[in-house]
Coordinates of C-alpha atoms in Angstrom, one line a residue:
X14 CA -27.0 33.5 14.6
X15 CA -24.3 35.5 12.3
X16 CA -21.4 32.4 12.8
X17 CA -24.3 29.9 11.4
X18 CA -25.1 32.7 8.4
X19 CA -21.2 32.8 7.9
X20 CA -21.1 28.8 8.1
X21 CA -24.1 28.8 5.5
X22 CA -22.4 31.5 3.1
X23 CA -18.9 29.6 3.3
X24 CA -20.7 26.3 2.8
X25 CA -22.7 27.2 -0.5
X26 CA -19.4 29.0 -1.8
X27 CA -17.3 26.0 -1.7
X28 CA -19.7 23.7 -3.0
X29 CA -20.0 26.3 -6.2
X30 CA -16.4 26.7 -6.4
X31 CA -16.4 22.4 -6.3
X32 CA -19.0 22.0 -8.7
X33 CA -16.9 24.6 -11.4
X34 CA -14.2 23.1 -12.3
X35 CA -15.9 19.6 -13.9
X36 CA -19.3 21.4 -15.3
X37 CA -16.5 23.7 -17.3
X38 CA -14.6 20.9 -18.7
X39 CA -18.1 19.4 -19.8
X40 CA -19.2 22.7 -21.3
X41 CA -15.8 22.9 -23.1
X42 CA -15.9 19.5 -24.6
X43 CA -19.7 19.4 -25.7
X44 CA -18.8 22.2 -27.3
X45 CA -15.8 21.1 -28.9
X46 CA -17.7 18.5 -30.3
X47 CA -20.4 20.4 -31.6
X48 CA -18.3 22.9 -33.6
X49 CA -16.3 20.2 -34.6
X50 CA -12.9 21.1 -32.9
X51 CA -13.4 17.7 -30.9
X52 CA -13.2 14.1 -32.4
X53 CA -16.5 11.9 -31.1
X54 CA -13.7 9.6 -30.2
X55 CA -13.4 7.2 -27.3
X56 CA -10.8 9.5 -25.4
X57 CA -13.3 12.5 -25.8
X58 CA -16.1 10.5 -24.2
X59 CA -13.8 9.1 -21.0
X60 CA -12.9 12.6 -20.6
X61 CA -16.8 13.5 -20.3
X62 CA -17.1 10.4 -18.2
X63 CA -14.3 11.0 -15.6
X64 CA -15.8 14.7 -14.9
X65 CA -19.1 13.1 -14.3
X66 CA -17.9 10.8 -11.9
X67 CA -16.1 13.3 -10.0
X68 CA -19.8 15.2 -10.1
X69 CA -21.5 11.8 -8.5
X70 CA -18.7 11.7 -5.9
X71 CA -18.8 15.0 -4.8
X72 CA -22.8 14.6 -4.9
X73 CA -22.5 11.3 -2.9
X74 CA -20.4 13.0 -0.5
X75 CA -22.5 16.1 0.3
X76 CA -25.3 14.1 1.2
X77 CA -22.9 11.7 3.2
X78 CA -21.8 15.0 5.1
X79 CA -25.7 16.5 5.6
X80 CA -26.3 13.1 7.4
X81 CA -23.3 13.2 9.9
X82 CA -23.9 16.6 10.6
X83 CA -27.5 16.1 11.0
X84 CA -26.5 13.7 13.7
X85 CA -28.9 11.5 12.0
X86 CA -26.3 8.9 11.1
X87 CA -28.5 5.0 11.1
X88 CA -26.1 2.7 12.6
X89 CA -26.7 -1.4 11.9
X90 CA -24.5 -2.6 14.8
X91 CA -22.8 -6.3 14.7
X92 CA -19.9 -7.9 15.7
X93 CA -16.9 -7.4 14.0
X94 CA -13.6 -8.0 13.5
X95 CA -11.4 -4.9 13.0
X96 CA -8.3 -6.6 11.8
X97 CA -10.4 -8.5 8.8
X98 CA -12.2 -4.8 8.2
X99 CA -8.8 -3.3 7.7
X100 CA -7.2 -5.7 5.5
X101 CA -10.5 -5.8 3.5
X102 CA -10.2 -1.8 2.7
X103 CA -6.5 -1.9 2.5
X104 CA -7.3 -4.9 0.0
X105 CA -9.3 -2.2 -2.3
X106 CA -7.1 0.4 -1.8
X107 CA -3.9 -1.7 -2.9
X108 CA -4.0 -0.8 -6.2
X109 CA -4.0 3.2 -5.9
X110 CA -1.1 2.5 -3.4
X111 CA 1.0 0.2 -6.0
X112 CA 0.8 3.1 -8.3
X113 CA 1.9 5.7 -6.3
X114 CA 4.7 3.6 -4.8
X115 CA 3.8 4.1 -1.3
X116 CA 3.9 0.9 1.1
X117 CA 1.0 0.0 3.2
X118 CA 2.0 -1.8 6.1
X119 CA -0.2 -3.7 9.4
X120 CA 0.9 -4.3 13.0
X121 CA -2.4 -5.7 14.7
X122 CA -2.0 -6.3 18.4
X123 CA -2.7 -10.1 19.4
X124 CA -6.1 -10.8 21.2
X125 CA -7.6 -7.7 20.2
X126 CA -12.1 -7.8 20.9
X127 CA -14.4 -7.9 18.7
X128 CA -16.6 -4.8 18.5
X129 CA -19.8 -3.7 17.9
X130 CA -20.0 -1.2 14.9
X131 CA -21.8 -0.7 11.8
X132 CA -19.4 -2.4 9.5
X133 CA -20.4 -0.3 6.4
X134 CA -20.0 3.1 8.3
X135 CA -16.4 2.3 10.1
X136 CA -15.6 0.8 6.2
X137 CA -16.2 4.4 4.8
X138 CA -14.1 6.0 7.5
X139 CA -11.8 3.2 6.9
X140 CA -11.3 4.3 3.3
X141 CA -11.2 7.9 4.1
X142 CA -8.3 7.7 6.4
X143 CA -6.2 5.5 4.6
X144 CA -7.0 7.7 1.3
X145 CA -5.9 10.4 2.9
X146 CA -3.0 8.8 4.1
X147 CA -2.3 7.5 0.6
X148 CA -2.8 11.3 -0.7
X149 CA -0.6 13.0 1.6
X150 CA 2.5 10.5 1.2
X151 CA 4.6 11.1 -1.8
X152 CA 6.2 7.9 -4.2
X153 CA 8.4 5.7 -2.1
X154 CA 6.7 6.4 1.4
X155 CA 5.1 4.2 3.9
X156 CA 1.8 4.7 5.6
X157 CA 1.5 2.0 9.0
X158 CA -1.9 1.0 10.5
X159 CA -1.5 0.0 14.5
X160 CA -4.4 -1.4 16.4
X161 CA -4.5 -2.3 19.8
X162 CA -6.4 -2.0 22.9
X163 CA -6.0 0.4 25.5
X164 CA -8.6 0.3 28.0
X165 CA -12.0 0.3 26.7
X166 CA -11.1 1.3 23.5
X167 CA -9.8 -0.1 20.4
X168 CA -7.6 2.4 18.6
X169 CA -6.4 2.7 15.3
X170 CA -3.4 4.6 14.6
X171 CA -2.6 5.4 10.9
X172 CA 0.6 6.9 10.4
X173 CA 2.2 8.2 7.0
X174 CA 5.4 9.6 6.0
X175 CA 3.7 12.6 4.0
X176 CA 3.5 16.5 3.9
X177 CA 3.0 16.5 7.9
X178 CA 0.0 19.2 9.4
X179 CA 1.0 22.4 11.2
X180 CA 0.2 22.3 15.1
X181 CA -2.6 24.9 14.1
X182 CA -4.1 23.2 11.6
X183 CA -4.0 19.7 13.6
X184 CA -8.1 19.7 14.5
X185 CA -9.0 22.3 11.1
X186 CA -8.3 19.7 8.9
X187 CA -11.7 18.0 10.3
X188 CA -13.7 21.1 8.8
X189 CA -15.3 20.5 5.5
X190 CA -13.6 21.4 2.9
X191 CA -10.7 22.4 4.7
X192 CA -6.9 21.1 2.9
X193 CA -3.4 21.3 4.9
X194 CA -2.2 21.1 1.1
X195 CA -4.0 23.6 -0.9
X196 CA -2.0 22.7 -4.1
X197 CA -3.9 18.9 -4.3
X198 CA -7.3 19.7 -4.0
X199 CA -9.0 19.1 -7.3
X200 CA -6.0 17.7 -9.2
X201 CA -5.9 14.3 -6.9
X202 CA -10.1 14.2 -6.9
X203 CA -10.0 15.1 -2.6
X204 CA -12.9 17.8 -1.9
X205 CA -12.0 18.1 1.8
X206 CA -15.1 16.3 3.0
X207 CA -13.9 12.6 3.8
X208 CA -12.0 13.5 7.2
X209 CA -15.5 15.7 8.2
X210 CA -17.4 12.4 7.4
X211 CA -15.1 10.2 9.2
X212 CA -14.9 12.0 12.4
X213 CA -18.8 12.0 12.7
X214 CA -19.2 8.8 12.1
X215 CA -16.9 8.0 14.4
X216 CA -19.1 10.2 17.1
X217 CA -22.0 8.3 16.3
X218 CA -20.1 5.2 17.4
X219 CA -19.1 6.9 21.0
X220 CA -15.6 7.4 19.5
X221 CA -13.4 9.9 18.9
X222 CA -10.8 10.7 16.0
X223 CA -8.2 13.2 15.9
X224 CA -4.9 13.9 14.4
X225 CA -0.9 14.3 15.7
X226 CA 1.6 15.6 14.1
X227 CA 5.2 17.0 14.7
X228 CA 4.8 19.9 11.8
X229 CA 5.2 20.2 8.0
X230 CA 7.7 17.6 6.7
X231 CA 7.4 15.2 9.6
X232 CA 4.2 12.9 8.7
X233 CA 1.2 12.7 10.7
X234 CA -0.8 10.4 12.4
X235 CA -4.8 9.9 12.7
X236 CA -5.6 8.3 15.4
X237 CA -9.5 6.4 15.6
X238 CA -10.8 5.1 19.2
X239 CA -13.5 3.0 18.6
X240 CA -15.1 1.7 22.2
X241 CA -15.7 -1.9 22.8

């Protein structure tokens, strides 16, 4: 009971912390418009729009997190070619990878079997994994996606040349609101929820999600195993 209460207190504190910055920025902007310190131009309105979008993303992810942690993830499974799904997600993130100067490389084993999965949920998992790899990787780096068939699973390995993960934190990165690099927390728009949601969605499919790394400065590999 004590551990549950502690987790509840930490969650409330984390959510309040994440809400504070965008709300403070919106309030300061509105006060500046009211007292005439800021001009009601496009730049000012775009700034408010940006902060509102941050709040919307946080609310959406909190809703997904609540659903995932309750074990009530509805799945609408269908036969899916994982290669096509990964390329589609990569295409959606291509502009972000190009802007940062990070190369996204695909490596698909031949004769990969089709999977019976919920394409929307697995798409969300892949967006979170590839987005996390991009955030962790400096310019001129690389994110390598390897997909192969091993036993009764299809394995997706997403390896980056980023900051790496200390051995003692390999499991903690899947805890909600936890970040290896505390400095990139809010500036990059990340809330430390994506990997938590991704792991729960993998588990809902009977799969697994874990991380491997040789430590800080050596990059990291996130591994998604989905059963046939």
